Short mmCIF file of C-alpha atoms and ligand atoms in Angstrom, two decimals:
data_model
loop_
_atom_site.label_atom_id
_atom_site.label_comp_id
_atom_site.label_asym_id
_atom_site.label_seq_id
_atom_site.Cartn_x
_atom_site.Cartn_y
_atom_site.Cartn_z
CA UNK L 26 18.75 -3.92 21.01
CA UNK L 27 19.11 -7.57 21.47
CA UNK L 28 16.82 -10.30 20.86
CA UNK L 29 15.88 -11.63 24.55
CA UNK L 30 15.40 -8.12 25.58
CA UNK L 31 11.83 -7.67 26.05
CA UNK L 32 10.06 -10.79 27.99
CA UNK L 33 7.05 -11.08 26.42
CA UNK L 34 7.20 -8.32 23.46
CA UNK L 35 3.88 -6.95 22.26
CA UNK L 36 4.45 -6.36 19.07
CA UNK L 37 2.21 -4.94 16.98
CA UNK L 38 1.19 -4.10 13.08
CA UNK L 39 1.59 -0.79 10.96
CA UNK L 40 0.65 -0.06 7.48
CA UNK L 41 1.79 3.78 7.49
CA UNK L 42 4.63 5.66 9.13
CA UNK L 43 1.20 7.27 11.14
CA UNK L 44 0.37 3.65 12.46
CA UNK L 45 3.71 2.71 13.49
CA UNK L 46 4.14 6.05 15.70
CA UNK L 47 0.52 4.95 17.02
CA UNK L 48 1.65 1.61 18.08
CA UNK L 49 4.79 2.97 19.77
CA UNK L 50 2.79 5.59 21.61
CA UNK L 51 0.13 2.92 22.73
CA UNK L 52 2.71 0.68 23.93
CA UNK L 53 4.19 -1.65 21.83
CA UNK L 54 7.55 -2.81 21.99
CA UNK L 55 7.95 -3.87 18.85
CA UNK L 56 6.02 -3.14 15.50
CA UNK L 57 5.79 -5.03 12.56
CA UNK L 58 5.15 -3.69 8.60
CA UNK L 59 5.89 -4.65 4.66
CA UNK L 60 8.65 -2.55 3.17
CA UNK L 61 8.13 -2.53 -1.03
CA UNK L 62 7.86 -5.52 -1.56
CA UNK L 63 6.98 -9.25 -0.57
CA UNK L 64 4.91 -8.67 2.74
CA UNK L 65 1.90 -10.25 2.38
CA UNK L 66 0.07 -6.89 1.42
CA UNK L 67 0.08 -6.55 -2.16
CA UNK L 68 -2.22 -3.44 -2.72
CA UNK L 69 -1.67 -1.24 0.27
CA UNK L 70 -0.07 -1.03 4.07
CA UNK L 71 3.75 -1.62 2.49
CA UNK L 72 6.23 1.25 3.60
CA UNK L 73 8.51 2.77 1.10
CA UNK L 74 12.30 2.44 1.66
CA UNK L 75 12.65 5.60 3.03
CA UNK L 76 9.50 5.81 5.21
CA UNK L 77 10.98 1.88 6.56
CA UNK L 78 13.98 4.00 7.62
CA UNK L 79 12.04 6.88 9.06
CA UNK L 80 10.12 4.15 11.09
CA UNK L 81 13.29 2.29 12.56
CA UNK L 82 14.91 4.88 13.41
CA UNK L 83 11.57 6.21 15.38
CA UNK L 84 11.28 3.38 17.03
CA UNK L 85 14.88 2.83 18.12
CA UNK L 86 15.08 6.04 19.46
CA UNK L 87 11.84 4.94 21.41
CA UNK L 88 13.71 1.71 22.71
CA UNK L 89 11.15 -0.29 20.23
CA UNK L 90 12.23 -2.90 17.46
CA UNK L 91 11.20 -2.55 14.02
CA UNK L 92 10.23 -6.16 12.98
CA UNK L 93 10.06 -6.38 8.96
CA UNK L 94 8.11 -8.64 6.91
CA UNK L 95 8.97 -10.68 4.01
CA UNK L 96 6.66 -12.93 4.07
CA UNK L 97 5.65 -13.70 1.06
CA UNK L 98 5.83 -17.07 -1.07
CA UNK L 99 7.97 -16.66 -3.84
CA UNK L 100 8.16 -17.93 -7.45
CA UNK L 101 11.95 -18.88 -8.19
CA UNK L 102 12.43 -15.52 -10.24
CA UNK L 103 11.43 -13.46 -6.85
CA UNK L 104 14.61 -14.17 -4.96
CA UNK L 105 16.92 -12.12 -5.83
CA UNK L 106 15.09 -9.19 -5.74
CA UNK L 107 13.59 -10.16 -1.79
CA UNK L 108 17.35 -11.12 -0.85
CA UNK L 109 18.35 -7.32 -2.32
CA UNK L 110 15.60 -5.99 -0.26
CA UNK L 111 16.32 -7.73 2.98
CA UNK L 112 19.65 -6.83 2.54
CA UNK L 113 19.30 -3.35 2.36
CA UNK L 114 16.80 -3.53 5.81
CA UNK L 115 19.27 -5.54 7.43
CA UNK L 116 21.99 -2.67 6.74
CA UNK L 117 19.14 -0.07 7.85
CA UNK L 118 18.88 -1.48 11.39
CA UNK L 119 15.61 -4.21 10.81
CA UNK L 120 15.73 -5.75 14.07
CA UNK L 121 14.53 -9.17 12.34
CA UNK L 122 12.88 -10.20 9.00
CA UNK L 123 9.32 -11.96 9.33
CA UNK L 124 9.86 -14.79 6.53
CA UNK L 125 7.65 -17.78 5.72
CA UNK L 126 9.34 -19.55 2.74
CA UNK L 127 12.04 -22.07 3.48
CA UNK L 128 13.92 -20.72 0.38
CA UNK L 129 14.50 -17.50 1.13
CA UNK L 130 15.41 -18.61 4.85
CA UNK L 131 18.71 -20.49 2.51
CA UNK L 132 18.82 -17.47 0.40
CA UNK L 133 19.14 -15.11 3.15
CA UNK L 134 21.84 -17.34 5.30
CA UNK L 135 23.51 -17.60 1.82
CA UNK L 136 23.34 -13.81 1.27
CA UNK L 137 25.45 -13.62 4.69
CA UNK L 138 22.11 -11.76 5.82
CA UNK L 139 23.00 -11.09 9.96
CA UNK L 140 19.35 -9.88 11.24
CA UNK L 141 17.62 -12.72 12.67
CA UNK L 142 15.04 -14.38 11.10
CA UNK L 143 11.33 -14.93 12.69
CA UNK L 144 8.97 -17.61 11.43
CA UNK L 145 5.98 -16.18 9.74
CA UNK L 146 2.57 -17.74 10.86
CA UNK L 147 2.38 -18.36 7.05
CA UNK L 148 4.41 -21.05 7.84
CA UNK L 149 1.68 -22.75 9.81
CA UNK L 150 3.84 -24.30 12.34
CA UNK L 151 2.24 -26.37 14.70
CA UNK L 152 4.77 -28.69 16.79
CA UNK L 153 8.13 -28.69 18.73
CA UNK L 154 9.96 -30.55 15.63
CA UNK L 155 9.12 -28.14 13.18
CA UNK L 156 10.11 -25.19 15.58
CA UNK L 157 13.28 -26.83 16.09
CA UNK L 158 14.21 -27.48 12.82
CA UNK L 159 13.84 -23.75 11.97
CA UNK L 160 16.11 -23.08 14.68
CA UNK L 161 18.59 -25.57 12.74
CA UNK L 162 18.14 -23.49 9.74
CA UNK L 163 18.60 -20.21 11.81
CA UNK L 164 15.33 -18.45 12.43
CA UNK L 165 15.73 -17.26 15.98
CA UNK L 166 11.53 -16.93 16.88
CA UNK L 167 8.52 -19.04 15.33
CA UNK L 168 5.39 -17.52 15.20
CA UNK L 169 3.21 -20.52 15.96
CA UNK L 170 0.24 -21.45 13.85
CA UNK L 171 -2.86 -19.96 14.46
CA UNK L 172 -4.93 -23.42 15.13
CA UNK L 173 -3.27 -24.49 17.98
CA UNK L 174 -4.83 -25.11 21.50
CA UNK L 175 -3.55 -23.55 24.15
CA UNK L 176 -2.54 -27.06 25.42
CA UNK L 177 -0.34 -27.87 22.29
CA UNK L 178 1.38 -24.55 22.66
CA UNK L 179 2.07 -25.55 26.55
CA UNK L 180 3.88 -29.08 25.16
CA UNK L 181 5.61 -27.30 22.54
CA UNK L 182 7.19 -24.64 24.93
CA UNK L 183 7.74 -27.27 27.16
CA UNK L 184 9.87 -29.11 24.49
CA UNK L 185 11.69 -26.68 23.08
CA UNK L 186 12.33 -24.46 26.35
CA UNK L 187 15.92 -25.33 26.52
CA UNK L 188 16.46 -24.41 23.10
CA UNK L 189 16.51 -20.98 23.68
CA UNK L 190 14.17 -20.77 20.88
CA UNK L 191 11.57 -17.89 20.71
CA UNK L 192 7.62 -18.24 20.63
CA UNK L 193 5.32 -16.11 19.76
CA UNK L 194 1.37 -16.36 19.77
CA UNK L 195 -0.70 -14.31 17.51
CA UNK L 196 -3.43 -12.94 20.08
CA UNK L 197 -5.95 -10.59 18.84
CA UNK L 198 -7.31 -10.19 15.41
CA UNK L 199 -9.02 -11.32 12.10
CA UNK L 200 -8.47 -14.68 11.13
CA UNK L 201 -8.69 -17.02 8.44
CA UNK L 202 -11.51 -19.69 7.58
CA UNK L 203 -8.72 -21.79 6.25
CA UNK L 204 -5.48 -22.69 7.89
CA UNK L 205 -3.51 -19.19 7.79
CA UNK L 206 -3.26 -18.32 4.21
CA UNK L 207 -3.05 -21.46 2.93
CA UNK L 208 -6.77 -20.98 1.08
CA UNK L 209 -7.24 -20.72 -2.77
CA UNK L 210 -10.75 -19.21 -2.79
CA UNK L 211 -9.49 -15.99 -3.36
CA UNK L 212 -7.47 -16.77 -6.09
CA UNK L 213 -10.76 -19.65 -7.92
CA UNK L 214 -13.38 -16.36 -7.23
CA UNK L 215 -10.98 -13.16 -8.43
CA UNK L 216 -7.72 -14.71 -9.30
CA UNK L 217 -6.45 -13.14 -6.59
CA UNK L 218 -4.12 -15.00 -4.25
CA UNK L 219 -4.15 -15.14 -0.78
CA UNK L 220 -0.74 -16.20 -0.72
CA UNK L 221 0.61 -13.43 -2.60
CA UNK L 222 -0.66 -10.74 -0.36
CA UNK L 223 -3.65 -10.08 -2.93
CA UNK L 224 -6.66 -11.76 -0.93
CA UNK L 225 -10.38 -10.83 -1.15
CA UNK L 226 -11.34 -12.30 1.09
CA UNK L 227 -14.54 -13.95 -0.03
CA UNK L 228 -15.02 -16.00 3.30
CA UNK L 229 -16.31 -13.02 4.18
CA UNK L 230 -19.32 -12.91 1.84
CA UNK L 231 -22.74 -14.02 1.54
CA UNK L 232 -23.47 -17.10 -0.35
CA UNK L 233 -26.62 -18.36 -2.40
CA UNK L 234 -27.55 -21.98 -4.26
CA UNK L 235 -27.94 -21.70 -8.04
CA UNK L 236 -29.48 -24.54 -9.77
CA UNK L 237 -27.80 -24.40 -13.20
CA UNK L 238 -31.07 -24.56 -15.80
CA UNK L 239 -32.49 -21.51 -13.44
CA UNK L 240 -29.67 -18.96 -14.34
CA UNK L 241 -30.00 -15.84 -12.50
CA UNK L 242 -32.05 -17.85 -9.67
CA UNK L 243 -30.31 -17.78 -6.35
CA UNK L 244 -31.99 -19.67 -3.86
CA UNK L 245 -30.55 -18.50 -0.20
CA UNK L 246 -28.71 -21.25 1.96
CA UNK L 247 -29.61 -21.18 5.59
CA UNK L 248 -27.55 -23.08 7.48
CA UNK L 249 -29.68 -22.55 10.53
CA UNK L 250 -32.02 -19.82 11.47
CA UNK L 251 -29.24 -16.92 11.23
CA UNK L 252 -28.45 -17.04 7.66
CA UNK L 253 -25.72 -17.79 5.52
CA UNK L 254 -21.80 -15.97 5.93
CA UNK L 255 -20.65 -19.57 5.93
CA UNK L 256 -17.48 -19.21 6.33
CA UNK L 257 -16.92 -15.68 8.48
CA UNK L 258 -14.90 -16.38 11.32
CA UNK L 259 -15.24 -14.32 14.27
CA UNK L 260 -11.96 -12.02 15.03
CA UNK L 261 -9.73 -13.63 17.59
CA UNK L 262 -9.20 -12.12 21.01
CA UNK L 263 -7.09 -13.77 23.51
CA UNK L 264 -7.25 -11.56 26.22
CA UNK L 265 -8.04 -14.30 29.13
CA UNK L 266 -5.32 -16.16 28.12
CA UNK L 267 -2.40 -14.03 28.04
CA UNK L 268 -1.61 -14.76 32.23
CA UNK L 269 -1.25 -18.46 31.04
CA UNK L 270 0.72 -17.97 27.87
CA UNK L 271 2.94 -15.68 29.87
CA UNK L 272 3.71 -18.44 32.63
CA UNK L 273 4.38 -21.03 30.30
CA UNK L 274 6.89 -18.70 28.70
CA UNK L 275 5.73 -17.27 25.53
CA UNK L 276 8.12 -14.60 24.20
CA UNK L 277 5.87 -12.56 22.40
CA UNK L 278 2.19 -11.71 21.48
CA UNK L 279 1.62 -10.69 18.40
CA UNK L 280 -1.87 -8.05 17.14
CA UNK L 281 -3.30 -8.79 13.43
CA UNK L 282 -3.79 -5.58 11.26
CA UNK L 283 -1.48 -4.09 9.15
CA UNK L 284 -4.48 -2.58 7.23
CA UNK L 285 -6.41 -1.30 10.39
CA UNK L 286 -6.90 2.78 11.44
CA UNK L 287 -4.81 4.18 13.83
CA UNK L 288 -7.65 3.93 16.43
CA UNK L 289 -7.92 0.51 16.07
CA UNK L 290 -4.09 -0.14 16.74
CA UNK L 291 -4.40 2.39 19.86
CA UNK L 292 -7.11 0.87 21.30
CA UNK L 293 -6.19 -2.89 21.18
CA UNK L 294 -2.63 -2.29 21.58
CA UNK L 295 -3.01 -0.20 24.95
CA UNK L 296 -5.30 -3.13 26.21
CA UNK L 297 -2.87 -5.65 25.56
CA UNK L 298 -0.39 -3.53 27.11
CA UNK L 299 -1.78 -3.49 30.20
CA UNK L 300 -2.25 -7.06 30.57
CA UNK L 301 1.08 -8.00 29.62
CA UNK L 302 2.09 -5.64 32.49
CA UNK L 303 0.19 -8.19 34.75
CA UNK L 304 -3.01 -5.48 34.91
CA UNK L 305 -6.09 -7.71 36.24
CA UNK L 306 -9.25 -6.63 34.21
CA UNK L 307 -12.55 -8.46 34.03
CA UNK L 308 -13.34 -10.37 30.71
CA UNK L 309 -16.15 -8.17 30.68
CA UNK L 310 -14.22 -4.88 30.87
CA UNK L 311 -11.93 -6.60 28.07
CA UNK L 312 -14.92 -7.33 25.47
CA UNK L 313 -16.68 -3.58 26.47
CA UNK L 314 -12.89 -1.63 25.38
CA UNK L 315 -12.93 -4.00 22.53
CA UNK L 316 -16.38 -3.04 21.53
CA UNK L 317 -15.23 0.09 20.99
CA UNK L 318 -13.29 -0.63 17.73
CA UNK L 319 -14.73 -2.37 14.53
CA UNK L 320 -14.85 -5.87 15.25
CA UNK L 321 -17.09 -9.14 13.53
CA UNK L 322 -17.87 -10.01 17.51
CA UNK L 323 -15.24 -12.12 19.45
CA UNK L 324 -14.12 -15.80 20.19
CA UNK L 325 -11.06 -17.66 21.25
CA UNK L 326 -10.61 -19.53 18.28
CA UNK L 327 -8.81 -22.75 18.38
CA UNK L 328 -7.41 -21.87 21.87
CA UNK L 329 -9.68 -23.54 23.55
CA UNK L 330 -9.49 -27.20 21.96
CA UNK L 331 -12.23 -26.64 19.72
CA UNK L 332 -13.97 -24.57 16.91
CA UNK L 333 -17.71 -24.55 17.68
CA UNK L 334 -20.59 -22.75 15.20
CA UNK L 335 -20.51 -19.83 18.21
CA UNK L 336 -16.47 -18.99 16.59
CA UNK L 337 -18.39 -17.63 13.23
CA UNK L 338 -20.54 -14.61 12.42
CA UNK L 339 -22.92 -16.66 10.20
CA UNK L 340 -25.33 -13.65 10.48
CA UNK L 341 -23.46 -10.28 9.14
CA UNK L 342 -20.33 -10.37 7.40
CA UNK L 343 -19.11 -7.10 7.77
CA UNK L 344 -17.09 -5.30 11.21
CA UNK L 345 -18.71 -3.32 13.68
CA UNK L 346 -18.16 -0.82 16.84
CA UNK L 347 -19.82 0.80 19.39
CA UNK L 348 -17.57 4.08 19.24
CA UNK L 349 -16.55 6.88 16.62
CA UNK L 350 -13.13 7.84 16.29
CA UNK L 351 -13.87 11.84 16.24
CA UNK L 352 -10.52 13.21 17.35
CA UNK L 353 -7.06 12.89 18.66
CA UNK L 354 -4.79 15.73 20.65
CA UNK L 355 -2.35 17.09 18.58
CA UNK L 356 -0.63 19.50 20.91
CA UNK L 357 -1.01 20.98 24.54
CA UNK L 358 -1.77 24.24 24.96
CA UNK L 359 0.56 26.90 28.22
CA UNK L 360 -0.55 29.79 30.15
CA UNK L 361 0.26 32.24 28.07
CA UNK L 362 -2.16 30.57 25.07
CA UNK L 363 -5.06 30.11 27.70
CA UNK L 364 -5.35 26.43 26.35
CA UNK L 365 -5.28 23.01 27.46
CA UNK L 366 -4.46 21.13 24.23
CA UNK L 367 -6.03 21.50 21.23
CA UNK L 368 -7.85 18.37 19.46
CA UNK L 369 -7.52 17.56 15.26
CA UNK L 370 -10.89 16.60 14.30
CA UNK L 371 -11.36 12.86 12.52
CA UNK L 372 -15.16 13.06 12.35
CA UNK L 373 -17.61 15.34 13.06
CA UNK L 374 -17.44 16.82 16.19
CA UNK L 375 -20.74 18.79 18.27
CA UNK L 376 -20.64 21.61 20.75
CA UNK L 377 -21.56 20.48 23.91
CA UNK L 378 -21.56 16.71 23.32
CA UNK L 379 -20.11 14.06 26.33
CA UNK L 380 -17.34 12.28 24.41
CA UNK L 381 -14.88 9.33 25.59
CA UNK L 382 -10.91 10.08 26.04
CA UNK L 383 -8.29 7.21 26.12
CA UNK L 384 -4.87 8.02 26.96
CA UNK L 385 -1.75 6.98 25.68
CA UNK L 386 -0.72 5.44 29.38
CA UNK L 387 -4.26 3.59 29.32
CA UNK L 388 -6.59 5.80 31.29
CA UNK L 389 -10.20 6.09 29.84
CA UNK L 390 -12.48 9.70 31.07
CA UNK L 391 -15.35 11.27 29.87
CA UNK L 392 -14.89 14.89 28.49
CA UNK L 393 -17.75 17.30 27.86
CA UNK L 394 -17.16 19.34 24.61
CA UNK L 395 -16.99 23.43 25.14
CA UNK L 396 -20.56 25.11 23.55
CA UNK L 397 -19.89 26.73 21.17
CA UNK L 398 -16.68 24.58 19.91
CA UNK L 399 -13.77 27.62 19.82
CA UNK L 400 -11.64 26.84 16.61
CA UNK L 401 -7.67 27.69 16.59
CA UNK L 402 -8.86 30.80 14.05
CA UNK L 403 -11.16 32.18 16.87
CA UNK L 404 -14.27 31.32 14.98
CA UNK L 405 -17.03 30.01 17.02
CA UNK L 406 -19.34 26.93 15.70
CA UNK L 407 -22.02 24.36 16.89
CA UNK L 408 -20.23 21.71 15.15
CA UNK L 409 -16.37 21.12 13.81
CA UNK L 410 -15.86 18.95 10.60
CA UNK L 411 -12.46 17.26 9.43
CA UNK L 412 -10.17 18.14 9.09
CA UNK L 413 -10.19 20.96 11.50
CA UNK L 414 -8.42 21.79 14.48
CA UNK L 415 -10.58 22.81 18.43
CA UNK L 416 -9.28 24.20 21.28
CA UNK L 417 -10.24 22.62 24.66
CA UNK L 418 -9.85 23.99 27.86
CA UNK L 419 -8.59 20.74 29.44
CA UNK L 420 -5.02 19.30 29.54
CA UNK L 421 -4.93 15.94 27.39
CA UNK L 422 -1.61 14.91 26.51
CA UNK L 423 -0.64 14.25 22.92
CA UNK L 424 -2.52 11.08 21.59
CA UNK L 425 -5.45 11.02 23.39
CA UNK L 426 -8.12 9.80 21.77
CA UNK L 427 -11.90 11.45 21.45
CA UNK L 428 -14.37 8.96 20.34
CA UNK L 429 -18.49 9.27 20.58
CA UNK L 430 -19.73 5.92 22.16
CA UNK L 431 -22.84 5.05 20.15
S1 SF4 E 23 -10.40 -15.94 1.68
FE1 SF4 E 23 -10.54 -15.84 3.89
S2 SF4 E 23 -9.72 -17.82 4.57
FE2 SF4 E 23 -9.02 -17.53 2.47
S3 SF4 E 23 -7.00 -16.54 2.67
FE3 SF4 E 23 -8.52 -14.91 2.41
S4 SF4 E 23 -9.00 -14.27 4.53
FE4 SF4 E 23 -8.03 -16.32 4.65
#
């Protein structure tokens, strides 16, 4: 599959094998993930060689691209061992390598490495010079920096159209208080750095004043009325302005969460989906399917010109959502079984309760649970637990989601 192939790509994030099939099914046409080592996700969400390889040949055979980070910042001993992994992607059919560090951009070139390179947002890139010098040194996409207005991505893709040279915009997801990454709080609070994939994010946390002769003392910092999550940026959803980054000729759109559930991916990825396909849906529609998976409430983020104080969550710090993921169809029933497909609990699941489907092609129904609830061993209950496995009269294709809206 060649580069220019799909005009825009949605690509989207996978931190299991089970997340990257999720994607695919929900309409991605690319996904992205960490393979051993040097991705950005130190402590979990990196695929093992062989599960990298189960996942790009999956999504091949889907007509998807397996996108494969390395994005990492290396100390000069870590070369090597990134330019031995890459190497061994590149010869497994990675469809391009997600890098950030200059140096390993030479080292890779240098290895002979074929698989084109894309521009991490690590990288922080924020103008047509630096986009075309990483063309120079080979990458053939930039994944623009986060804290750009929608504006300075129009001038850039206006400057560097002719190039040939591939933008992508990072649409929907957590972001950071800092420029992208570039933050050391992480690494002062825990000595854990953001940088090498190990963040804690402490932005996310409440914060108190100590006066130091009153050990033990914390006095509570209101900033205004609504308390004190300083520094908790509201996740970043950029659904109104994918019609305008589409006309000016973005060539991809790009979904944070490598370390989400599988529902999340579903959910966000199908909506994207259907607004890349040129599907009008209200704003309001947009934010209610949104509200369905954990979320720290929604802005536009530096989109729009501007941060204001309405882009943070100053008064909770952790993630929300108006919907339980309680179970997803595993397989459809025939005739001769008497069922319609039968669902794999996730949660706990009642007899007779109303419950929200979403398809994998996008369509959202309500579905009214049998009473009792007829399990696959014949046994009859008021309520299923997970892991166990229903049978429902209906026909719901493989996929479909179940969740309780709350
Ligand atoms: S602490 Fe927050 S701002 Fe800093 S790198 Fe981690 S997520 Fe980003």
């Amino acid at each position: 599959m060649t580069e220019q192939q799909f005009k825009p790509e949605l690509v989207a994030p996978a931190g299991t094998l089970e997340k990257l099939i999720w994607a695919a099914r929900y309409g991605a046409d690319a996904v992205y993930f960490g393979a051993e080592f040097g991705s950005l996700r130190a402590y979990a969400g990196n695929f093992s060689l062989d599960d990298a390889q189960k996942g790009i040949d999956f999504l091949h055979k889907n007509g998807k691209r397996a996108l494969i980070t390395l994005n990492i910042y290396p100390f000069s001993d870590e070369y090597d061992k990134l330019v031995e992994i890459a190497g061994k992607l590149s010869e497994m059919g990675a469809d391009a390598l997600i890098v950030a560090d200059i140096g390993l951009i030479f080292e890779l070139k240098k290895a002979g490495i074929k698989t084109p390179i894309h521009i991490s947002t690590q990288a922080n890139t924020t103008s047509s010079q630096s986009v075309l010098a990483y063309q120079q040194l080979g990458a053939a996409r930039v994944n623009l920096a986060r804290e750009l207005s929608f504006e300075q991505i129009k001038k850039i893709r206006e400057d560097t159209l002719k190039s040939g040279m591939q933008l992508e915009v990072f649409v929907h997801g957590a972001v950071c208080f800092s420029y992208s990454g570039r933050c050391a709080i992480s690494d002062y609070l825990t000595g854990r750095k953001a940088n090498r994939g190990e963040c804690t994010h402490p932005c996310r946390w409440g914060y108190s004043l100590v006066e130091e002769s009153r050990p033990g003392q914390y006095f509570p910092v209101f900033e205004d009325e609504r308390g004190q999550y300083l520094f908790n940026d509201k996740d970043l959803a950029l659904f109104e302005y994918i019609e305008p980054l589409k006309n000016i000729g973005v060539n991809a759109f790009k979904i944070e969460g490598r370390m989400k559930s599988v529902h999340y991916i579903a959910s966000v990825v199908s909506l994207y989906r259907q607004l890349i396909d040129g599907k009008k849906i209200s704003s309001e529609d947009c934010l209610k399917l949104l509200s369905r998976v954990k979320n720290r409430g929604y802005s536009t983020g530096f989109m729009k010109g501007e941060i204001t104080p309405e882009d943070y969550s100053r008064e909770k710090s952790d993630t929300s959502s108006e919907a339980v993921f309680v179970g997803d169809i595993v397989s459809v029933g025939d005739e001769e079984t008497e069922i319609g497909c039968i669902c794999h609990t996730r949660n706990k699941i009642f007899a007779g309760e109303k419950l929200e489907v979403m398809t994998p092609n996008c369509e959202i129904s309500e579905i009214a649970m049998p009473s009792p609830l007829k399990l696959i061993d014949g046994t009859e209950v008021q309520f299923a637990n997970n892991p166990q496995k229903i049978k429902l009269e209906q026909k719901l294709p493989p996929y479909s989601i179940l969740r309780r809206i709350v």
